Amino acid sequence: MDRLAFTAAAGITEKAIARNLMTNELANVSTVGFKRSFGVALKAIDLKGPGFDSRAQPQAVPTSRIMLTPGTLMATGRKTDIAMNGGTVMGVQAPNGDIAFTRRGDLRPDALGTLTNGAGHIAMGDGGPIVVPPGFDVSITRDGGVYATDPGQVGPAAQVLIGQLMLRDASETPLNRREDGLFEPLNGGDFEGGLNIALTPETLEGSNVSVVEAMTRLIDHSRSFEANMKVIKEAKSLDESGASMMRAS
């Protein structure tokens, strides 16, 4: 009976990874540009050790692969808000200084004029961070061009190109989630841009997490946990019954 209880207990432990993934998705339902990861699968592995090789244990096979399915588009009217279409992702500077990617496009100049998104990540241009001149208005075009306009200029204000957002097409490039929540290709760093790159200006993309689907999967995992606990209790009861039968009267 110990094998039965051991296997059920191992299943509870391994499924904790999937539960953490689902709770993270639910926590980011309202996060701009958040993307789901593919689910966690379980596989059986043979345990090696003293005695007979008669035990198999479930083992979680997690994946950090990003699902770039689109989220809900929300028109904001702000000239620095962008939604990325298709498999487009934007290059940003990660907290550790690496180049990483995101779908979060709520861009604003910070106190120093550096263009950052709502999470505080610096938006990268082809030549480095994009800096907005003090007092200038900023707008972003469909191809990722960042233009500044001097509102104090007499007459029609001319738009000046101050940078080009680092945009890449990840529709054919698998991306993984980093520990800081940003995306990166399998080998890290930058990757080839691709052809299908486009933005929707003055719009933000919502999370692609389905609340109903996430809650359904969470309920399913809760019932699986209860079933494994019942197996452990039943194994204990059977073991005690067998020991009682073997006990000398």
PDB file of C-alpha atoms in Angstrom, residues 1-239:
ATOM      1  CA  MET A   1       0.000   0.000   0.000  1.00  0.00           C
ATOM      2  CA  ASP A   2       2.936   2.327   0.476  1.00  0.00           C
ATOM      3  CA  ARG A   3       3.456   2.452  -3.307  1.00  0.00           C
ATOM      4  CA  LEU A   4      -0.128   3.613  -3.800  1.00  0.00           C
ATOM      5  CA  ALA A   5       0.181   6.369  -1.189  1.00  0.00           C
ATOM      6  CA  PHE A   6       3.609   7.380  -2.506  1.00  0.00           C
ATOM      7  CA  THR A   7       2.334   7.749  -6.080  1.00  0.00           C
ATOM      8  CA  ALA A   8      -0.702   9.792  -4.980  1.00  0.00           C
ATOM      9  CA  ALA A   9       1.446  12.060  -2.797  1.00  0.00           C
ATOM     10  CA  ALA A  10       3.916  12.583  -5.655  1.00  0.00           C
ATOM     11  CA  GLY A  11       1.035  13.553  -7.926  1.00  0.00           C
ATOM     12  CA  ILE A  12      -0.085  16.213  -5.442  1.00  0.00           C
ATOM     13  CA  THR A  13       3.448  17.625  -5.241  1.00  0.00           C
ATOM     14  CA  GLU A  14       4.038  17.715  -8.993  1.00  0.00           C
ATOM     15  CA  LYS A  15       0.698  19.336  -9.782  1.00  0.00           C
ATOM     16  CA  ALA A  16       1.610  22.275  -7.552  1.00  0.00           C
ATOM     17  CA  ILE A  17       3.570  23.711 -10.520  1.00  0.00           C
ATOM     18  CA  ALA A  18       0.435  23.767 -12.676  1.00  0.00           C
ATOM     19  CA  ARG A  19      -1.595  25.340  -9.877  1.00  0.00           C
ATOM     20  CA  ASN A  20       1.004  28.091  -9.478  1.00  0.00           C
ATOM     21  CA  LEU A  21       0.844  28.735 -13.230  1.00  0.00           C
ATOM     22  CA  MET A  22      -2.945  29.077 -13.163  1.00  0.00           C
ATOM     23  CA  THR A  23      -2.996  31.374 -10.130  1.00  0.00           C
ATOM     24  CA  ASN A  24      -0.397  33.569 -11.858  1.00  0.00           C
ATOM     25  CA  GLU A  25      -2.639  33.790 -14.920  1.00  0.00           C
ATOM     26  CA  LEU A  26      -5.643  34.747 -12.803  1.00  0.00           C
ATOM     27  CA  ALA A  27      -3.580  37.409 -11.043  1.00  0.00           C
ATOM     28  CA  ASN A  28      -2.703  38.956 -14.435  1.00  0.00           C
ATOM     29  CA  VAL A  29      -6.152  38.961 -16.025  1.00  0.00           C
ATOM     30  CA  SER A  30      -6.156  42.768 -16.102  1.00  0.00           C
ATOM     31  CA  THR A  31      -2.430  43.238 -16.900  1.00  0.00           C
ATOM     32  CA  VAL A  32      -1.810  45.026 -20.196  1.00  0.00           C
ATOM     33  CA  GLY A  33      -0.221  42.746 -22.796  1.00  0.00           C
ATOM     34  CA  PHE A  34       0.014  39.686 -20.509  1.00  0.00           C
ATOM     35  CA  LYS A  35       0.379  36.382 -22.368  1.00  0.00           C
ATOM     36  CA  ARG A  36      -0.405  32.874 -21.178  1.00  0.00           C
ATOM     37  CA  SER A  37       2.108  30.038 -21.185  1.00  0.00           C
ATOM     38  CA  PHE A  38       1.376  26.536 -22.414  1.00  0.00           C
ATOM     39  CA  GLY A  39       0.170  24.149 -19.696  1.00  0.00           C
ATOM     40  CA  VAL A  40       2.109  21.708 -17.533  1.00  0.00           C
ATOM     41  CA  ALA A  41       1.999  18.005 -18.443  1.00  0.00           C
ATOM     42  CA  LEU A  42       2.652  14.967 -16.242  1.00  0.00           C
ATOM     43  CA  LYS A  43       4.703  11.946 -17.269  1.00  0.00           C
ATOM     44  CA  ALA A  44       5.563   8.706 -15.463  1.00  0.00           C
ATOM     45  CA  ILE A  45       9.203   8.025 -14.631  1.00  0.00           C
ATOM     46  CA  ASP A  46      10.770   4.866 -13.201  1.00  0.00           C
ATOM     47  CA  LEU A  47      12.393   5.269  -9.806  1.00  0.00           C
ATOM     48  CA  LYS A  48      15.810   3.718  -9.280  1.00  0.00           C
ATOM     49  CA  GLY A  49      17.150   2.731  -5.876  1.00  0.00           C
ATOM     50  CA  PRO A  50      17.635  -0.149  -3.423  1.00  0.00           C
ATOM     51  CA  GLY A  51      15.282  -3.097  -3.870  1.00  0.00           C
ATOM     52  CA  PHE A  52      13.076  -3.939  -6.807  1.00  0.00           C
ATOM     53  CA  ASP A  53      12.545  -1.384  -9.564  1.00  0.00           C
ATOM     54  CA  SER A  54       8.795  -1.541  -9.195  1.00  0.00           C
ATOM     55  CA  ARG A  55       7.845   2.078  -8.597  1.00  0.00           C
ATOM     56  CA  ALA A  56       6.813   4.800 -11.033  1.00  0.00           C
ATOM     57  CA  GLN A  57       6.367   8.407 -10.050  1.00  0.00           C
ATOM     58  CA  PRO A  58       4.490  11.196 -11.860  1.00  0.00           C
ATOM     59  CA  GLN A  59       6.739  14.083 -12.788  1.00  0.00           C
ATOM     60  CA  ALA A  60       5.673  17.531 -13.987  1.00  0.00           C
ATOM     61  CA  VAL A  61       7.026  18.717 -17.330  1.00  0.00           C
ATOM     62  CA  PRO A  62       6.643  22.515 -17.135  1.00  0.00           C
ATOM     63  CA  THR A  63       7.020  24.787 -20.113  1.00  0.00           C
ATOM     64  CA  SER A  64       7.561  28.523 -20.271  1.00  0.00           C
ATOM     65  CA  ARG A  65       6.584  28.751 -23.959  1.00  0.00           C
ATOM     66  CA  ILE A  66       4.520  31.871 -24.605  1.00  0.00           C
ATOM     67  CA  MET A  67       1.122  31.794 -26.339  1.00  0.00           C
ATOM     68  CA  LEU A  68       0.905  34.899 -28.531  1.00  0.00           C
ATOM     69  CA  THR A  69      -2.820  34.644 -29.134  1.00  0.00           C
ATOM     70  CA  PRO A  70      -4.259  38.184 -29.184  1.00  0.00           C
ATOM     71  CA  GLY A  71      -6.039  39.750 -26.248  1.00  0.00           C
ATOM     72  CA  THR A  72      -8.879  42.268 -26.263  1.00  0.00           C
ATOM     73  CA  LEU A  73      -8.026  45.599 -27.905  1.00  0.00           C
ATOM     74  CA  MET A  74      -8.891  48.754 -25.967  1.00  0.00           C
ATOM     75  CA  ALA A  75      -8.900  52.144 -27.737  1.00  0.00           C
ATOM     76  CA  THR A  76      -7.358  54.797 -25.464  1.00  0.00           C
ATOM     77  CA  GLY A  77      -6.762  57.787 -27.746  1.00  0.00           C
ATOM     78  CA  ARG A  78      -3.296  58.332 -26.208  1.00  0.00           C
ATOM     79  CA  LYS A  79      -0.642  58.824 -28.881  1.00  0.00           C
ATOM     80  CA  THR A  80       2.000  56.792 -27.034  1.00  0.00           C
ATOM     81  CA  ASP A  81      -0.195  53.705 -26.507  1.00  0.00           C
ATOM     82  CA  ILE A  82       0.377  50.867 -28.960  1.00  0.00           C
ATOM     83  CA  ALA A  83      -1.046  47.387 -29.461  1.00  0.00           C
ATOM     84  CA  MET A  84       1.121  44.847 -31.248  1.00  0.00           C
ATOM     85  CA  ASN A  85      -0.560  42.885 -34.038  1.00  0.00           C
ATOM     86  CA  GLY A  86      -0.060  39.222 -34.872  1.00  0.00           C
ATOM     87  CA  GLY A  87       3.235  37.900 -33.547  1.00  0.00           C
ATOM     88  CA  THR A  88       4.846  41.329 -33.108  1.00  0.00           C
ATOM     89  CA  VAL A  89       6.825  41.880 -29.896  1.00  0.00           C
ATOM     90  CA  MET A  90       8.752  44.929 -28.698  1.00  0.00           C
ATOM     91  CA  GLY A  91      12.320  44.927 -27.437  1.00  0.00           C
ATOM     92  CA  VAL A  92      12.917  46.384 -23.974  1.00  0.00           C
ATOM     93  CA  GLN A  93      15.762  46.538 -21.506  1.00  0.00           C
ATOM     94  CA  ALA A  94      15.304  43.935 -18.763  1.00  0.00           C
ATOM     95  CA  PRO A  95      16.116  44.813 -15.121  1.00  0.00           C
ATOM     96  CA  ASN A  96      19.466  42.995 -15.461  1.00  0.00           C
ATOM     97  CA  GLY A  97      20.372  44.948 -18.609  1.00  0.00           C
ATOM     98  CA  ASP A  98      19.593  42.180 -21.123  1.00  0.00           C
ATOM     99  CA  ILE A  99      17.523  42.654 -24.243  1.00  0.00           C
ATOM    100  CA  ALA A 100      14.111  41.054 -23.722  1.00  0.00           C
ATOM    101  CA  PHE A 101      10.677  41.367 -25.312  1.00  0.00           C
ATOM    102  CA  THR A 102       7.162  42.231 -24.259  1.00  0.00           C
ATOM    103  CA  ARG A 103       3.665  42.915 -25.582  1.00  0.00           C
ATOM    104  CA  ARG A 104       3.002  45.688 -23.076  1.00  0.00           C
ATOM    105  CA  GLY A 105       2.654  48.916 -25.038  1.00  0.00           C
ATOM    106  CA  ASP A 106       1.551  51.581 -22.533  1.00  0.00           C
ATOM    107  CA  LEU A 107       4.560  53.818 -23.254  1.00  0.00           C
ATOM    108  CA  ARG A 108       5.376  57.097 -21.482  1.00  0.00           C
ATOM    109  CA  PRO A 109       8.502  59.266 -21.119  1.00  0.00           C
ATOM    110  CA  ASP A 110       9.902  58.986 -17.585  1.00  0.00           C
ATOM    111  CA  ALA A 111      11.380  61.847 -15.536  1.00  0.00           C
ATOM    112  CA  LEU A 112      14.532  61.766 -17.686  1.00  0.00           C
ATOM    113  CA  GLY A 113      12.624  61.606 -20.963  1.00  0.00           C
ATOM    114  CA  THR A 114      13.386  57.899 -21.585  1.00  0.00           C
ATOM    115  CA  LEU A 115      10.483  56.054 -23.163  1.00  0.00           C
ATOM    116  CA  THR A 116       9.275  53.295 -20.798  1.00  0.00           C
ATOM    117  CA  ASN A 117       6.177  51.135 -20.500  1.00  0.00           C
ATOM    118  CA  GLY A 118       3.841  50.779 -17.522  1.00  0.00           C
ATOM    119  CA  ALA A 119       6.043  48.098 -15.947  1.00  0.00           C
ATOM    120  CA  GLY A 120       9.061  50.430 -15.969  1.00  0.00           C
ATOM    121  CA  HIS A 121      10.888  48.613 -18.778  1.00  0.00           C
ATOM    122  CA  ILE A 122      12.867  50.883 -21.108  1.00  0.00           C
ATOM    123  CA  ALA A 123      11.679  50.699 -24.725  1.00  0.00           C
ATOM    124  CA  MET A 124      14.617  49.966 -26.981  1.00  0.00           C
ATOM    125  CA  GLY A 125      15.199  51.513 -30.372  1.00  0.00           C
ATOM    126  CA  ASP A 126      17.493  50.278 -33.107  1.00  0.00           C
ATOM    127  CA  GLY A 127      20.273  52.409 -31.594  1.00  0.00           C
ATOM    128  CA  GLY A 128      19.472  52.006 -27.905  1.00  0.00           C
ATOM    129  CA  PRO A 129      16.931  53.586 -25.527  1.00  0.00           C
ATOM    130  CA  ILE A 130      14.656  56.225 -27.037  1.00  0.00           C
ATOM    131  CA  VAL A 131      14.860  59.620 -25.302  1.00  0.00           C
ATOM    132  CA  VAL A 132      12.162  62.261 -25.798  1.00  0.00           C
ATOM    133  CA  PRO A 133      13.303  65.926 -25.823  1.00  0.00           C
ATOM    134  CA  PRO A 134      11.897  67.856 -22.831  1.00  0.00           C
ATOM    135  CA  GLY A 135       8.530  69.490 -23.495  1.00  0.00           C
ATOM    136  CA  PHE A 136       7.932  67.726 -26.812  1.00  0.00           C
ATOM    137  CA  ASP A 137       4.759  65.793 -27.674  1.00  0.00           C
ATOM    138  CA  VAL A 138       5.276  62.200 -28.785  1.00  0.00           C
ATOM    139  CA  SER A 139       3.370  59.992 -31.210  1.00  0.00           C
ATOM    140  CA  ILE A 140       4.030  56.495 -32.559  1.00  0.00           C
ATOM    141  CA  THR A 141       3.150  55.282 -36.057  1.00  0.00           C
ATOM    142  CA  ARG A 142       2.035  51.847 -37.252  1.00  0.00           C
ATOM    143  CA  ASP A 143       5.580  50.879 -38.261  1.00  0.00           C
ATOM    144  CA  GLY A 144       7.042  51.765 -34.846  1.00  0.00           C
ATOM    145  CA  GLY A 145       8.423  55.174 -35.701  1.00  0.00           C
ATOM    146  CA  VAL A 146       8.571  57.524 -32.697  1.00  0.00           C
ATOM    147  CA  TYR A 147       7.989  61.165 -33.653  1.00  0.00           C
ATOM    148  CA  ALA A 148       8.334  64.268 -31.484  1.00  0.00           C
ATOM    149  CA  THR A 149       6.565  67.573 -32.044  1.00  0.00           C
ATOM    150  CA  ASP A 150       7.419  70.912 -30.439  1.00  0.00           C
ATOM    151  CA  PRO A 151       4.084  72.358 -29.214  1.00  0.00           C
ATOM    152  CA  GLY A 152       5.637  75.800 -28.846  1.00  0.00           C
ATOM    153  CA  GLN A 153       6.656  76.047 -32.491  1.00  0.00           C
ATOM    154  CA  VAL A 154       5.069  78.897 -34.416  1.00  0.00           C
ATOM    155  CA  GLY A 155       3.011  77.701 -37.356  1.00  0.00           C
ATOM    156  CA  PRO A 156       2.426  74.071 -38.313  1.00  0.00           C
ATOM    157  CA  ALA A 157       4.497  71.860 -35.996  1.00  0.00           C
ATOM    158  CA  ALA A 158       6.842  69.542 -37.871  1.00  0.00           C
ATOM    159  CA  GLN A 159       7.179  65.959 -36.688  1.00  0.00           C
ATOM    160  CA  VAL A 160      10.762  64.843 -36.072  1.00  0.00           C
ATOM    161  CA  LEU A 161      11.706  61.163 -36.060  1.00  0.00           C
ATOM    162  CA  ILE A 162      13.609  60.529 -32.804  1.00  0.00           C
ATOM    163  CA  GLY A 163      13.718  56.741 -32.852  1.00  0.00           C
ATOM    164  CA  GLN A 164      12.458  53.474 -34.257  1.00  0.00           C
ATOM    165  CA  LEU A 165      11.061  50.924 -31.812  1.00  0.00           C
ATOM    166  CA  MET A 166      12.808  47.551 -31.769  1.00  0.00           C
ATOM    167  CA  LEU A 167      10.019  45.386 -33.174  1.00  0.00           C
ATOM    168  CA  ARG A 168      10.328  41.711 -34.034  1.00  0.00           C
ATOM    169  CA  ASP A 169       7.985  39.163 -35.595  1.00  0.00           C
ATOM    170  CA  ALA A 170       7.833  36.151 -33.252  1.00  0.00           C
ATOM    171  CA  SER A 171       5.149  34.245 -35.153  1.00  0.00           C
ATOM    172  CA  GLU A 172       7.792  31.701 -36.243  1.00  0.00           C
ATOM    173  CA  THR A 173      10.151  32.130 -33.265  1.00  0.00           C
ATOM    174  CA  PRO A 174       9.244  30.320 -30.017  1.00  0.00           C
ATOM    175  CA  LEU A 175       9.553  32.602 -26.983  1.00  0.00           C
ATOM    176  CA  ASN A 176      10.016  31.579 -23.362  1.00  0.00           C
ATOM    177  CA  ARG A 177       9.043  33.512 -20.250  1.00  0.00           C
ATOM    178  CA  ARG A 178      11.931  34.842 -18.190  1.00  0.00           C
ATOM    179  CA  GLU A 179      11.955  35.001 -14.401  1.00  0.00           C
ATOM    180  CA  ASP A 180      11.152  38.725 -14.608  1.00  0.00           C
ATOM    181  CA  GLY A 181       8.068  38.018 -16.756  1.00  0.00           C
ATOM    182  CA  LEU A 182       9.554  39.269 -20.038  1.00  0.00           C
ATOM    183  CA  PHE A 183       9.989  37.110 -23.143  1.00  0.00           C
ATOM    184  CA  GLU A 184      13.122  35.799 -24.812  1.00  0.00           C
ATOM    185  CA  PRO A 185      13.932  33.353 -27.642  1.00  0.00           C
ATOM    186  CA  LEU A 186      15.230  29.896 -26.765  1.00  0.00           C
ATOM    187  CA  ASN A 187      18.866  30.996 -26.934  1.00  0.00           C
ATOM    188  CA  GLY A 188      18.256  34.406 -25.350  1.00  0.00           C
ATOM    189  CA  GLY A 189      19.218  37.781 -26.789  1.00  0.00           C
ATOM    190  CA  ASP A 190      17.842  39.233 -30.016  1.00  0.00           C
ATOM    191  CA  PHE A 191      16.497  37.430 -33.090  1.00  0.00           C
ATOM    192  CA  GLU A 192      15.645  38.193 -36.711  1.00  0.00           C
ATOM    193  CA  GLY A 193      12.837  40.691 -37.160  1.00  0.00           C
ATOM    194  CA  GLY A 194      10.613  38.943 -39.697  1.00  0.00           C
ATOM    195  CA  LEU A 195       8.204  40.582 -42.123  1.00  0.00           C
ATOM    196  CA  ASN A 196       4.791  40.675 -40.411  1.00  0.00           C
ATOM    197  CA  ILE A 197       5.389  43.607 -38.058  1.00  0.00           C
ATOM    198  CA  ALA A 198       2.591  46.079 -37.416  1.00  0.00           C
ATOM    199  CA  LEU A 199       1.165  48.185 -34.586  1.00  0.00           C
ATOM    200  CA  THR A 200      -2.214  49.672 -33.807  1.00  0.00           C
ATOM    201  CA  PRO A 201      -1.581  53.188 -32.433  1.00  0.00           C
ATOM    202  CA  GLU A 202      -3.646  54.752 -29.637  1.00  0.00           C
ATOM    203  CA  THR A 203      -4.723  51.279 -28.519  1.00  0.00           C
ATOM    204  CA  LEU A 204      -3.741  48.820 -25.807  1.00  0.00           C
ATOM    205  CA  GLU A 205      -3.966  45.030 -25.821  1.00  0.00           C
ATOM    206  CA  GLY A 206      -5.457  43.313 -22.793  1.00  0.00           C
ATOM    207  CA  SER A 207      -4.476  39.956 -21.342  1.00  0.00           C
ATOM    208  CA  ASN A 208      -5.232  36.824 -23.391  1.00  0.00           C
ATOM    209  CA  VAL A 209      -6.224  34.876 -20.249  1.00  0.00           C
ATOM    210  CA  SER A 210      -9.784  33.559 -20.238  1.00  0.00           C
ATOM    211  CA  VAL A 211     -11.136  33.877 -16.704  1.00  0.00           C
ATOM    212  CA  VAL A 212     -13.737  31.152 -17.233  1.00  0.00           C
ATOM    213  CA  GLU A 213     -11.183  28.714 -18.656  1.00  0.00           C
ATOM    214  CA  ALA A 214      -8.650  29.432 -15.906  1.00  0.00           C
ATOM    215  CA  MET A 215     -11.247  29.003 -13.157  1.00  0.00           C
ATOM    216  CA  THR A 216     -12.460  25.740 -14.716  1.00  0.00           C
ATOM    217  CA  ARG A 217      -8.926  24.345 -14.807  1.00  0.00           C
ATOM    218  CA  LEU A 218      -8.339  25.476 -11.219  1.00  0.00           C
ATOM    219  CA  ILE A 219     -11.525  23.684 -10.068  1.00  0.00           C
ATOM    220  CA  ASP A 220     -10.409  20.558 -11.956  1.00  0.00           C
ATOM    221  CA  HIS A 221      -7.055  20.628 -10.160  1.00  0.00           C
ATOM    222  CA  SER A 222      -8.797  21.101  -6.822  1.00  0.00           C
ATOM    223  CA  ARG A 223     -10.904  17.988  -7.429  1.00  0.00           C
ATOM    224  CA  SER A 224      -7.795  16.075  -8.498  1.00  0.00           C
ATOM    225  CA  PHE A 225      -6.129  17.081  -5.210  1.00  0.00           C
ATOM    226  CA  GLU A 226      -9.122  15.826  -3.229  1.00  0.00           C
ATOM    227  CA  ALA A 227      -9.099  12.540  -5.159  1.00  0.00           C
ATOM    228  CA  ASN A 228      -5.398  11.989  -4.405  1.00  0.00           C
ATOM    229  CA  MET A 229      -5.993  12.711  -0.714  1.00  0.00           C
ATOM    230  CA  LYS A 230      -8.794  10.132  -0.666  1.00  0.00           C
ATOM    231  CA  VAL A 231      -6.423   7.590  -2.226  1.00  0.00           C
ATOM    232  CA  ILE A 232      -3.839   8.243   0.503  1.00  0.00           C
ATOM    233  CA  LYS A 233      -6.453   7.880   3.260  1.00  0.00           C
ATOM    234  CA  GLU A 234      -7.817   4.690   1.698  1.00  0.00           C
ATOM    235  CA  ALA A 235      -4.299   3.250   1.392  1.00  0.00           C
ATOM    236  CA  LYS A 236      -3.739   3.988   5.073  1.00  0.00           C
ATOM    237  CA  SER A 237      -7.035   2.312   6.002  1.00  0.00           C
ATOM    238  CA  LEU A 238      -6.212  -0.797   3.953  1.00  0.00           C
ATOM    239  CA  ASP A 239      -2.739  -0.985   5.463  1.00  0.00           C
TER     240      ASP A 239
END
